[in-house]
CSV table of C-alpha atoms in Angstrom, one decimal:
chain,number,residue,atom,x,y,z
A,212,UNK,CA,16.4,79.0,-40.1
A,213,UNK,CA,16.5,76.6,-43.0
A,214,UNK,CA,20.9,77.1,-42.6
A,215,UNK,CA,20.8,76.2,-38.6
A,216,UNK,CA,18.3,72.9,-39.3
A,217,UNK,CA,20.9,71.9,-42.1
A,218,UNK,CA,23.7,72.7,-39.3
A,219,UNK,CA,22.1,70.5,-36.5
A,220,UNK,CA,21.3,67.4,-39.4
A,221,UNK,CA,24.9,67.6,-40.6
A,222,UNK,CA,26.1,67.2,-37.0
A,223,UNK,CA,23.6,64.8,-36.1
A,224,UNK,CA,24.7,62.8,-39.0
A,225,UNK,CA,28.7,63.5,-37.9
A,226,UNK,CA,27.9,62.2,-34.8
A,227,UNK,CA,25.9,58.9,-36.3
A,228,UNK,CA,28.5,58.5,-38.2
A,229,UNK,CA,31.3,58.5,-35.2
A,230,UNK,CA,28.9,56.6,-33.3
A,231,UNK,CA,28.9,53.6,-35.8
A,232,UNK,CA,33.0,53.9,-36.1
A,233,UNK,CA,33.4,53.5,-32.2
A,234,UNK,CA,30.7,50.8,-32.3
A,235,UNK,CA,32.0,48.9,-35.1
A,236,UNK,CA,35.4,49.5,-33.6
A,237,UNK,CA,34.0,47.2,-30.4
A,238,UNK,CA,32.8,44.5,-32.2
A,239,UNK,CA,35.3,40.8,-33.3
A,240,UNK,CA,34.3,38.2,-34.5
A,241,UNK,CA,35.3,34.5,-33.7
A,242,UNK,CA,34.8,32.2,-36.7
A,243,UNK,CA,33.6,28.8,-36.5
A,244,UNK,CA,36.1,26.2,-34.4
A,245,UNK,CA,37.9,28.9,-33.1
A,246,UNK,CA,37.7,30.5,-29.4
A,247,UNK,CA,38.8,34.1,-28.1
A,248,UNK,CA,40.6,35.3,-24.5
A,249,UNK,CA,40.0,38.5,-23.2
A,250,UNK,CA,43.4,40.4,-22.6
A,251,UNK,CA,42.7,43.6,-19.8
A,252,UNK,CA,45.0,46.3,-19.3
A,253,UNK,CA,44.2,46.5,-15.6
A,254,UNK,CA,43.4,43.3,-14.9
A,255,UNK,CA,45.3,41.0,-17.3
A,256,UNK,CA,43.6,37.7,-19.4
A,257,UNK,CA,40.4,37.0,-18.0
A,258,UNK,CA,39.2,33.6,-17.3
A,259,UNK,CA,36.1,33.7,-19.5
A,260,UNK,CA,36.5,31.7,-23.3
A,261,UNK,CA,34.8,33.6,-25.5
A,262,UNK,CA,33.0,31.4,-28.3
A,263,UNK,CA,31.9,31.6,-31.6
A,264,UNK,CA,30.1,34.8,-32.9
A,265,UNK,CA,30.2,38.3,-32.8
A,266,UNK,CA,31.1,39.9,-29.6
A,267,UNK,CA,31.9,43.4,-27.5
A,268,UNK,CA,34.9,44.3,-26.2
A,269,UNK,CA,36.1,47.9,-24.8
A,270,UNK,CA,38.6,49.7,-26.9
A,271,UNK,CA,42.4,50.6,-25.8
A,272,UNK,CA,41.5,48.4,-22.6
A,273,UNK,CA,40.7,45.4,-23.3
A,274,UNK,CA,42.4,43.4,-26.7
A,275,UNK,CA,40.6,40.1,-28.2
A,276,UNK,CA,42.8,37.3,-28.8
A,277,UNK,CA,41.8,34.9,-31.0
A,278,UNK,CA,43.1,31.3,-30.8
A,279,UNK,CA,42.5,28.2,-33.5
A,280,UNK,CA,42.2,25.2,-32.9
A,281,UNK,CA,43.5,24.0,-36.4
A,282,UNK,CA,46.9,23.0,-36.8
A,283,UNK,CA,47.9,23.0,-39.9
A,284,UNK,CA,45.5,25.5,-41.1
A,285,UNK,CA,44.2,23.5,-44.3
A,286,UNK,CA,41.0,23.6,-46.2
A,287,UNK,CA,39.0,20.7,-46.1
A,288,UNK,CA,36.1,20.3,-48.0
A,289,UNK,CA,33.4,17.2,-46.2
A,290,UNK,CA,30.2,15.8,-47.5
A,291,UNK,CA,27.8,15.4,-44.6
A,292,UNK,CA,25.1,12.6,-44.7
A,293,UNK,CA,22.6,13.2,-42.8
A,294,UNK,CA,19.0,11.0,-41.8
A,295,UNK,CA,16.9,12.9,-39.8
A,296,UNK,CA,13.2,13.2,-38.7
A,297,UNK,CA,10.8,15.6,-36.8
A,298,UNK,CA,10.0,14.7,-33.1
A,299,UNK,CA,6.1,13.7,-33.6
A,300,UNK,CA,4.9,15.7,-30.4
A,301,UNK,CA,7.0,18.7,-31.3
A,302,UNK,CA,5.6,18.9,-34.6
A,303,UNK,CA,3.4,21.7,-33.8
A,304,UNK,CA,6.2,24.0,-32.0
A,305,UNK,CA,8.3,23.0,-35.0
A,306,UNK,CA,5.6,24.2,-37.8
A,307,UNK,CA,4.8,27.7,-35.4
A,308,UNK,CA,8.5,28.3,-34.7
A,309,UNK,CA,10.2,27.4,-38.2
A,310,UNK,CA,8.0,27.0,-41.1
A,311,UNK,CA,7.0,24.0,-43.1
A,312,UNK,CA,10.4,24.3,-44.3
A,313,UNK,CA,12.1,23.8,-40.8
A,314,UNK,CA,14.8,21.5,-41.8
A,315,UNK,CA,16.5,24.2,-44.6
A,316,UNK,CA,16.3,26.6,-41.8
A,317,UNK,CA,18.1,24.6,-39.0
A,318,UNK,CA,20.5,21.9,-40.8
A,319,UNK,CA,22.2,24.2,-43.2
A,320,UNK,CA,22.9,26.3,-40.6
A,321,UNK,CA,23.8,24.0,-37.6
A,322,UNK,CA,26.0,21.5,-39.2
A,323,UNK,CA,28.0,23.7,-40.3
A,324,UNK,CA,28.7,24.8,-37.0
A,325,UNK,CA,29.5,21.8,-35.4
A,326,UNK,CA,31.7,20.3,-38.0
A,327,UNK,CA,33.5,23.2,-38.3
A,328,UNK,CA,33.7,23.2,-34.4
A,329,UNK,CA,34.7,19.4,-34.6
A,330,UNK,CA,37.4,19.3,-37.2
A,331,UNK,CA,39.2,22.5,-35.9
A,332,UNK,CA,40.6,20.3,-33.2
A,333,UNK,CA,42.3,17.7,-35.5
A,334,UNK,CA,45.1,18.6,-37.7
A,335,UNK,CA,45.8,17.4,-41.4
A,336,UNK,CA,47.2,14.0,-40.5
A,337,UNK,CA,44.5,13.2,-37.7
A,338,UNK,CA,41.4,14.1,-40.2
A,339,UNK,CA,42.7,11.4,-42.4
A,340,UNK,CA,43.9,8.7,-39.2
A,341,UNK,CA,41.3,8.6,-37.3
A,342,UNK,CA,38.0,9.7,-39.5
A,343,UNK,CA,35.9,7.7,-37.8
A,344,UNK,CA,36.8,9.1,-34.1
A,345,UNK,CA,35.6,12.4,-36.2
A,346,UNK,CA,32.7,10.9,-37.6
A,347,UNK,CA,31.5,10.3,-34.5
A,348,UNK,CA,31.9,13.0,-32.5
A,349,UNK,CA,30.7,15.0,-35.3
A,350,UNK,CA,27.3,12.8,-34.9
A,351,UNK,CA,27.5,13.2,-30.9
A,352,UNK,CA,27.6,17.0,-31.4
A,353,UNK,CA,25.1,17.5,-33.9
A,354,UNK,CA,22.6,15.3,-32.4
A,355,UNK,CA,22.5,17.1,-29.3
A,356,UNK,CA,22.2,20.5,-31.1
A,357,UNK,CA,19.3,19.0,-33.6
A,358,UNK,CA,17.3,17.7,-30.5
A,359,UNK,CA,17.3,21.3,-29.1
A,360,UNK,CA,15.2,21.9,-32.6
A,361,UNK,CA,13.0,19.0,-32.1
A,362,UNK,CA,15.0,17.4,-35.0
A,363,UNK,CA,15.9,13.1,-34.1
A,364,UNK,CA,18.9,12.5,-36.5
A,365,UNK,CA,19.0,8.8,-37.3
A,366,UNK,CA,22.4,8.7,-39.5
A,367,UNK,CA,25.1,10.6,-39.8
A,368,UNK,CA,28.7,10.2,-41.6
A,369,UNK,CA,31.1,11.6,-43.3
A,370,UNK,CA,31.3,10.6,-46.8
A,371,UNK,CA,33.6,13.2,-48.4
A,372,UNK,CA,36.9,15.0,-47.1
A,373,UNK,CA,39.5,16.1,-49.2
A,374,UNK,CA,41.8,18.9,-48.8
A,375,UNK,CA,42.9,21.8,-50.7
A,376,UNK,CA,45.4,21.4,-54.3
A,377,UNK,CA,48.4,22.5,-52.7
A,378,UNK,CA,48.4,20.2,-49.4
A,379,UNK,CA,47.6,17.2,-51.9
A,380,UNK,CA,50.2,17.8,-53.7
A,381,UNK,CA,52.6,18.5,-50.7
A,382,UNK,CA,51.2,14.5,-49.4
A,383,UNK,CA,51.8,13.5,-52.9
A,384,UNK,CA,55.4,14.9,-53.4
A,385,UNK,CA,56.0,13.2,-49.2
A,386,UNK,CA,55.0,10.2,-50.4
A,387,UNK,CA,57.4,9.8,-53.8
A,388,UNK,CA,60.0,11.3,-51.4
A,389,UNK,CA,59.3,8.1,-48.9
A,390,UNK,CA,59.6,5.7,-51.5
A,391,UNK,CA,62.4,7.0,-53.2
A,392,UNK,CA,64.1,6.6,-49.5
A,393,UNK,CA,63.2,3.3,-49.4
A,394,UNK,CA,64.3,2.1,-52.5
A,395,UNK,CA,67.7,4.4,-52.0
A,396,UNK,CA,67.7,2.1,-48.4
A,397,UNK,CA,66.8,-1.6,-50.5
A,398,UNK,CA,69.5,-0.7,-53.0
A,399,UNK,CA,71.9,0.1,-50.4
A,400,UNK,CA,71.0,-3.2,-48.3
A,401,UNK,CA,71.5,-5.1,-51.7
A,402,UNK,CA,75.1,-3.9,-52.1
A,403,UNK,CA,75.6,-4.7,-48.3
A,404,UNK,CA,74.6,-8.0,-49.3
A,405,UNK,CA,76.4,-9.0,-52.6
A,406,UNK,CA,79.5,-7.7,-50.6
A,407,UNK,CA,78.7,-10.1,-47.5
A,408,UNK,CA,78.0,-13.1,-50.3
A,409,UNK,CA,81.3,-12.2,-52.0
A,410,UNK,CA,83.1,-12.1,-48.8
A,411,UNK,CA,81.6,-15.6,-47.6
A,412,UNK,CA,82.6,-17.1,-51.0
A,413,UNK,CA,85.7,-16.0,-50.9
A,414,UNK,CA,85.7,-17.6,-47.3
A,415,UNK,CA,84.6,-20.5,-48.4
A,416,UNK,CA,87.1,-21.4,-51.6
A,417,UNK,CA,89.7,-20.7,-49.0
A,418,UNK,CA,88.6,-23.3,-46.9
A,419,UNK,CA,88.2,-25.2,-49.8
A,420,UNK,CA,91.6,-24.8,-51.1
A,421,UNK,CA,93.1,-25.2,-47.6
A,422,UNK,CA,91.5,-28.7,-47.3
A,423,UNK,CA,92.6,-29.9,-50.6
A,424,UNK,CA,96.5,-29.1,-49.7
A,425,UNK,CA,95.8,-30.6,-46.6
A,426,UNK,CA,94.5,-33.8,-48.1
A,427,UNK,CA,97.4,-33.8,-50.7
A,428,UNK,CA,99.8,-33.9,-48.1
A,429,UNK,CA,98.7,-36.8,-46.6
A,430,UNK,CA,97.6,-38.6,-49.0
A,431,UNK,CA,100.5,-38.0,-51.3
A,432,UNK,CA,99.8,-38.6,-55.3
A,433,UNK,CA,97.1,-41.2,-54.4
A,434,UNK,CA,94.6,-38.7,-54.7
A,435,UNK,CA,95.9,-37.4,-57.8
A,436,UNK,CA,96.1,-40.4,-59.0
A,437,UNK,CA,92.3,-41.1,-57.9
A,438,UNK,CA,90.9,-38.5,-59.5
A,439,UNK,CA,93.1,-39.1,-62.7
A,440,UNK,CA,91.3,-42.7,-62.7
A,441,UNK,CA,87.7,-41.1,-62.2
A,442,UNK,CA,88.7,-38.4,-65.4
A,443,UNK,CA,89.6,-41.6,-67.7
A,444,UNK,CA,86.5,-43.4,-66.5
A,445,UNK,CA,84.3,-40.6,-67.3
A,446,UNK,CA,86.2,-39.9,-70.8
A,447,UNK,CA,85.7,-43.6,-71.6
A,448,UNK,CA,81.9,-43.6,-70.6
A,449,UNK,CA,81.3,-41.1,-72.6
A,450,UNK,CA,83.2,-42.3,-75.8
A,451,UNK,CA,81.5,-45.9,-75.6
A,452,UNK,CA,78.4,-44.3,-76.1
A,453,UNK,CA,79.5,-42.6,-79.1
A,454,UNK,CA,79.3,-44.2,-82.8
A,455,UNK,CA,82.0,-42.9,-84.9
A,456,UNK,CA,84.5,-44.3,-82.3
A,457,UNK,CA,86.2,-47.6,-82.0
A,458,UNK,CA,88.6,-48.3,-79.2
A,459,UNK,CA,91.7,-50.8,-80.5
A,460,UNK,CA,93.6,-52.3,-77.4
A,461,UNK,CA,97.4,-51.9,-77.7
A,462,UNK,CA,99.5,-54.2,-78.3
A,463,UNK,CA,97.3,-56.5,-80.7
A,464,UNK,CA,97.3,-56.8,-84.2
A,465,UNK,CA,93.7,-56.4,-85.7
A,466,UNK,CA,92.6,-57.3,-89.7
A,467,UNK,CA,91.0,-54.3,-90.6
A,468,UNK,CA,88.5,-55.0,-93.7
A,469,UNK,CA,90.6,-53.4,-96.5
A,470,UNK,CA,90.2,-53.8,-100.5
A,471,UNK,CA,91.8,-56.4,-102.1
A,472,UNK,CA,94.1,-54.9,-104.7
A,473,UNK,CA,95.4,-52.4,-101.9
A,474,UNK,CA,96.1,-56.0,-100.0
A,475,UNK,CA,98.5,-57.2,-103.0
Protein backbone atom coordinates (compact mmCIF):
# COMPACT_ATOMS: atom_id res chain seq x y z
CA UNK A 1 0.00 0.00 0.00
CA UNK A 2 2.60 2.35 1.33
CA UNK A 3 4.80 1.24 -2.35
CA UNK A 4 1.59 2.24 -4.69
CA UNK A 5 0.97 5.77 -2.65
CA UNK A 6 4.83 6.42 -3.16
CA UNK A 7 4.17 5.33 -7.00
CA UNK A 8 1.13 7.75 -7.61
CA UNK A 9 3.28 10.83 -5.49
CA UNK A 10 6.37 10.14 -7.73
CA UNK A 11 4.18 10.41 -10.82
CA UNK A 12 2.22 13.16 -9.53
CA UNK A 13 5.41 14.96 -8.95
CA UNK A 14 6.73 13.79 -12.74
CA UNK A 15 3.83 15.25 -14.08
CA UNK A 16 4.15 18.72 -11.86
CA UNK A 17 7.27 18.78 -12.94
CA UNK A 18 6.46 18.38 -16.95
CA UNK A 19 3.70 20.67 -16.28
CA UNK A 20 6.05 23.59 -15.08
CA UNK A 21 8.61 22.72 -18.17
CA UNK A 22 5.71 23.17 -20.87
CA UNK A 23 4.50 26.17 -18.86
CA UNK A 24 7.62 27.81 -18.47
CA UNK A 25 8.35 26.80 -22.02
CA UNK A 26 5.12 29.31 -22.96
CA UNK A 27 6.12 32.13 -21.27
CA UNK A 28 8.86 35.51 -22.95
CA UNK A 29 9.44 38.14 -21.73
CA UNK A 30 9.72 41.72 -23.35
CA UNK A 31 12.08 43.97 -21.45
CA UNK A 32 11.58 47.57 -20.90
CA UNK A 33 11.45 49.76 -24.41
CA UNK A 34 11.22 46.88 -26.39
CA UNK A 35 7.94 45.42 -28.17
CA UNK A 36 7.21 41.77 -29.46
CA UNK A 37 5.25 40.36 -32.89
CA UNK A 38 3.55 37.26 -32.89
CA UNK A 39 4.83 34.92 -35.78
CA UNK A 40 1.84 31.92 -36.53
CA UNK A 41 2.55 28.93 -38.41
CA UNK A 42 -0.98 28.99 -39.91
CA UNK A 43 -1.64 32.26 -40.01
CA UNK A 44 1.53 34.26 -40.38
CA UNK A 45 2.55 37.64 -38.05
CA UNK A 46 -0.31 38.80 -36.42
CA UNK A 47 -1.29 42.35 -36.16
CA UNK A 48 -1.30 42.61 -32.35
CA UNK A 49 2.25 44.46 -30.67
CA UNK A 50 2.84 42.82 -27.84
CA UNK A 51 4.29 45.20 -24.90
CA UNK A 52 6.35 45.05 -22.14
CA UNK A 53 6.04 42.15 -19.65
CA UNK A 54 5.71 38.58 -19.37
CA UNK A 55 3.46 36.95 -21.88
CA UNK A 56 1.90 33.47 -23.33
CA UNK A 57 2.50 32.17 -26.47
CA UNK A 58 1.74 28.43 -27.87
CA UNK A 59 4.66 26.30 -28.47
CA UNK A 60 5.90 24.99 -32.10
CA UNK A 61 3.05 27.32 -33.47
CA UNK A 62 3.43 30.37 -32.69
CA UNK A 63 7.27 32.06 -32.28
CA UNK A 64 7.79 35.51 -30.31
CA UNK A 65 9.78 38.04 -31.99
CA UNK A 66 11.21 40.50 -30.11
CA UNK A 67 12.13 43.94 -31.63
CA UNK A 68 14.30 46.96 -29.88
CA UNK A 69 13.91 50.00 -30.34
CA UNK A 70 17.59 50.95 -29.45
CA UNK A 71 19.97 51.46 -32.02
CA UNK A 72 23.00 51.35 -31.05
CA UNK A 73 22.41 49.11 -28.19
CA UNK A 74 24.53 51.22 -25.46
CA UNK A 75 24.18 51.54 -21.74
CA UNK A 76 23.19 54.65 -20.50
CA UNK A 77 23.04 55.39 -17.06
CA UNK A 78 20.42 58.85 -16.26
CA UNK A 79 19.68 60.72 -13.06
CA UNK A 80 16.01 61.48 -12.89
CA UNK A 81 14.82 64.55 -10.83
CA UNK A 82 11.70 64.33 -9.91
CA UNK A 83 9.09 66.98 -7.81
CA UNK A 84 6.07 65.45 -7.02
CA UNK A 85 2.98 65.64 -4.70
CA UNK A 86 -0.10 63.67 -3.63
CA UNK A 87 -3.51 64.64 -5.24
CA UNK A 88 -5.30 66.14 -1.92
CA UNK A 89 -8.73 64.45 -2.58
CA UNK A 90 -7.12 61.19 -3.47
CA UNK A 91 -5.22 61.08 -0.37
CA UNK A 92 -7.40 58.63 1.19
CA UNK A 93 -7.46 55.95 -1.95
CA UNK A 94 -3.68 56.61 -1.89
CA UNK A 95 -3.08 55.75 2.02
CA UNK A 96 -5.81 52.50 1.63
CA UNK A 97 -4.30 51.33 -1.76
CA UNK A 98 -0.39 52.00 -1.22
CA UNK A 99 0.76 52.62 2.26
CA UNK A 100 1.97 55.71 3.93
CA UNK A 101 4.93 54.88 1.91
CA UNK A 102 3.11 55.30 -1.53
CA UNK A 103 5.74 57.17 -3.38
CA UNK A 104 8.67 54.26 -2.83
CA UNK A 105 6.06 51.89 -4.11
CA UNK A 106 5.05 53.73 -7.37
CA UNK A 107 8.15 55.99 -8.49
CA UNK A 108 10.83 53.50 -8.33
CA UNK A 109 8.96 51.35 -10.17
CA UNK A 110 7.23 53.61 -12.80
CA UNK A 111 10.01 55.72 -13.91
CA UNK A 112 11.91 53.29 -14.67
CA UNK A 113 9.51 52.15 -17.05
CA UNK A 114 8.92 55.05 -18.93
CA UNK A 115 12.41 56.14 -19.32
CA UNK A 116 13.42 53.03 -20.32
CA UNK A 117 10.45 53.13 -22.77
CA UNK A 118 11.47 56.72 -23.87
CA UNK A 119 15.20 56.43 -24.53
CA UNK A 120 14.84 53.01 -26.43
CA UNK A 121 13.71 55.06 -29.32
CA UNK A 122 16.72 57.43 -29.66
CA UNK A 123 20.05 56.12 -30.53
CA UNK A 124 23.60 57.09 -29.02
CA UNK A 125 24.00 60.34 -31.02
CA UNK A 126 20.18 61.50 -30.54
CA UNK A 127 20.39 61.01 -26.54
CA UNK A 128 23.16 63.50 -26.58
CA UNK A 129 21.55 65.99 -29.62
CA UNK A 130 18.43 66.49 -28.67
CA UNK A 131 18.29 65.80 -24.61
CA UNK A 132 15.85 68.13 -24.04
CA UNK A 133 13.19 66.63 -26.82
CA UNK A 134 13.94 63.48 -24.30
CA UNK A 135 13.62 65.38 -21.32
CA UNK A 136 10.44 66.12 -22.20
CA UNK A 137 8.80 63.47 -23.41
CA UNK A 138 10.10 61.57 -20.62
CA UNK A 139 8.08 64.21 -18.34
CA UNK A 140 4.95 63.87 -20.77
CA UNK A 141 4.99 60.08 -20.23
CA UNK A 142 5.58 59.93 -16.69
CA UNK A 143 3.15 62.42 -15.77
CA UNK A 144 0.38 60.68 -17.29
CA UNK A 145 1.34 57.32 -15.69
CA UNK A 146 1.83 59.17 -12.02
CA UNK A 147 -1.74 60.79 -12.31
CA UNK A 148 -3.18 57.21 -12.76
CA UNK A 149 -1.56 56.83 -9.04
CA UNK A 150 -2.97 60.05 -7.83
CA UNK A 151 0.62 61.33 -7.87
CA UNK A 152 0.86 65.43 -9.58
CA UNK A 153 4.57 65.61 -10.67
CA UNK A 154 5.59 69.32 -10.62
CA UNK A 155 9.39 68.85 -12.11
CA UNK A 156 10.98 66.61 -13.94
CA UNK A 157 14.58 66.49 -15.78
CA UNK A 158 17.21 64.81 -16.64
CA UNK A 159 20.26 65.73 -14.83
CA UNK A 160 22.61 62.82 -15.56
CA UNK A 161 23.33 60.56 -18.70
CA UNK A 162 26.45 59.15 -19.49
CA UNK A 163 27.17 56.00 -21.33
CA UNK A 164 29.10 52.99 -20.83
CA UNK A 165 33.47 52.99 -20.79
CA UNK A 166 33.84 51.56 -24.05
CA UNK A 167 31.38 53.87 -26.18
CA UNK A 168 33.15 56.92 -24.42
CA UNK A 169 36.02 55.90 -25.37
CA UNK A 170 34.98 54.97 -29.00
CA UNK A 171 33.45 59.09 -28.97
CA UNK A 172 36.72 60.03 -27.59
CA UNK A 173 39.08 58.13 -30.06
CA UNK A 174 36.14 59.83 -33.13
CA UNK A 175 36.81 62.85 -31.92
CA UNK A 176 41.03 62.88 -31.95
CA UNK A 177 40.44 61.08 -35.31
CA UNK A 178 38.27 64.46 -36.44
CA UNK A 179 40.73 66.70 -35.42
CA UNK A 180 43.67 64.98 -36.61
CA UNK A 181 41.71 65.29 -40.17
CA UNK A 182 41.35 68.69 -39.77
CA UNK A 183 44.60 69.66 -38.99
CA UNK A 184 45.98 66.89 -41.80
CA UNK A 185 43.26 69.22 -44.14
CA UNK A 186 44.82 73.00 -42.53
CA UNK A 187 48.31 71.74 -43.18
CA UNK A 188 47.51 70.66 -46.60
CA UNK A 189 45.56 74.10 -47.44
CA UNK A 190 48.76 75.79 -46.00
CA UNK A 191 51.06 74.15 -48.55
CA UNK A 192 48.35 74.94 -51.23
CA UNK A 193 48.88 78.36 -50.18
CA UNK A 194 52.73 79.08 -49.77
CA UNK A 195 52.76 77.41 -53.28
CA UNK A 196 49.99 79.92 -54.68
CA UNK A 197 52.13 82.94 -52.86
CA UNK A 198 55.27 81.56 -54.41
CA UNK A 199 53.74 81.32 -57.70
CA UNK A 200 52.23 85.00 -57.50
CA UNK A 201 55.71 86.30 -56.46
CA UNK A 202 57.33 84.76 -58.98
CA UNK A 203 54.53 86.39 -61.21
CA UNK A 204 55.10 89.43 -59.97
CA UNK A 205 59.16 89.93 -60.22
CA UNK A 206 58.50 88.91 -63.76
CA UNK A 207 56.36 91.73 -64.34
CA UNK A 208 58.75 93.57 -62.52
CA UNK A 209 61.71 92.74 -64.49
CA UNK A 210 59.72 93.00 -67.74
CA UNK A 211 58.90 96.61 -66.96
CA UNK A 212 62.28 97.65 -66.13
CA UNK A 213 63.75 96.35 -69.64
CA UNK A 214 60.97 97.99 -71.03
CA UNK A 215 61.74 101.23 -69.47
CA UNK A 216 65.55 100.81 -70.29
CA UNK A 217 64.81 100.64 -73.75
CA UNK A 218 63.18 103.73 -73.98
CA UNK A 219 64.65 105.65 -71.91
CA UNK A 220 68.14 104.58 -72.79
CA UNK A 221 71.05 105.24 -70.04
CA UNK A 222 68.95 108.16 -68.59
CA UNK A 223 67.63 105.97 -66.14
CA UNK A 224 70.73 104.47 -65.24
CA UNK A 225 72.07 107.39 -65.06
CA UNK A 226 69.05 108.63 -62.67
CA UNK A 227 69.30 106.19 -60.34
CA UNK A 228 73.31 106.43 -60.32
CA UNK A 229 72.57 110.31 -59.17
CA UNK A 230 69.96 109.19 -56.43
CA UNK A 231 72.85 106.32 -55.11
CA UNK A 232 75.52 109.31 -54.85
CA UNK A 233 72.98 111.50 -53.18
CA UNK A 234 72.14 109.07 -50.72
CA UNK A 235 75.91 108.02 -50.09
CA UNK A 236 76.62 111.74 -49.61
CA UNK A 237 73.66 112.30 -47.09
CA UNK A 238 74.68 109.82 -45.25
CA UNK A 239 78.49 110.73 -45.04
CA UNK A 240 77.72 114.50 -44.12
CA UNK A 241 76.15 113.36 -41.19
CA UNK A 242 79.04 111.43 -40.15
CA UNK A 243 82.11 113.05 -37.96
CA UNK A 244 85.31 111.35 -38.79
CA UNK A 245 84.78 112.40 -42.50
CA UNK A 246 85.79 115.48 -44.32
CA UNK A 247 84.94 115.92 -48.02
CA UNK A 248 88.00 117.90 -49.99
CA UNK A 249 86.67 119.21 -53.46
CA UNK A 250 89.08 118.34 -56.33
CA UNK A 251 91.00 120.35 -57.89
CA UNK A 252 91.94 122.87 -54.96
CA UNK A 253 94.79 123.08 -52.90
CA UNK A 254 93.93 123.16 -49.11
CA UNK A 255 96.56 124.06 -45.96
CA UNK A 256 96.15 121.34 -43.87
CA UNK A 257 97.28 122.30 -40.09
CA UNK A 258 100.62 120.34 -40.02
CA UNK A 259 103.66 120.81 -37.46
CA UNK A 260 106.13 123.07 -37.97
CA UNK A 261 109.41 121.29 -38.28
CA UNK A 262 107.68 118.63 -40.68
CA UNK A 263 106.88 122.17 -42.72
CA UNK A 264 110.76 123.04 -42.97
Amino acid sequence: MAAQFMNRIGQLGLGVAVLGDVVNSALYNVEGGHRAVIFDRFTGIKEHVVGEGTHFYIPWVQRPIIITGSKHLQNVNITLRILYRPIPVQLPKIYTILGQDYDERVLPSIAPEVLKAVVAQFDAGELITQREMISQRVSQELTLRAKQFGFILDNISLTHLTFGREFTLAVEMKQVAQQEAEKARFVVEKDEQQKLASIISAEGDADAAALLAKSFGEAGDGLVELRRIEAAEDIAYQLSRSRGVAYLPSGQSTLLNLPANIAQ
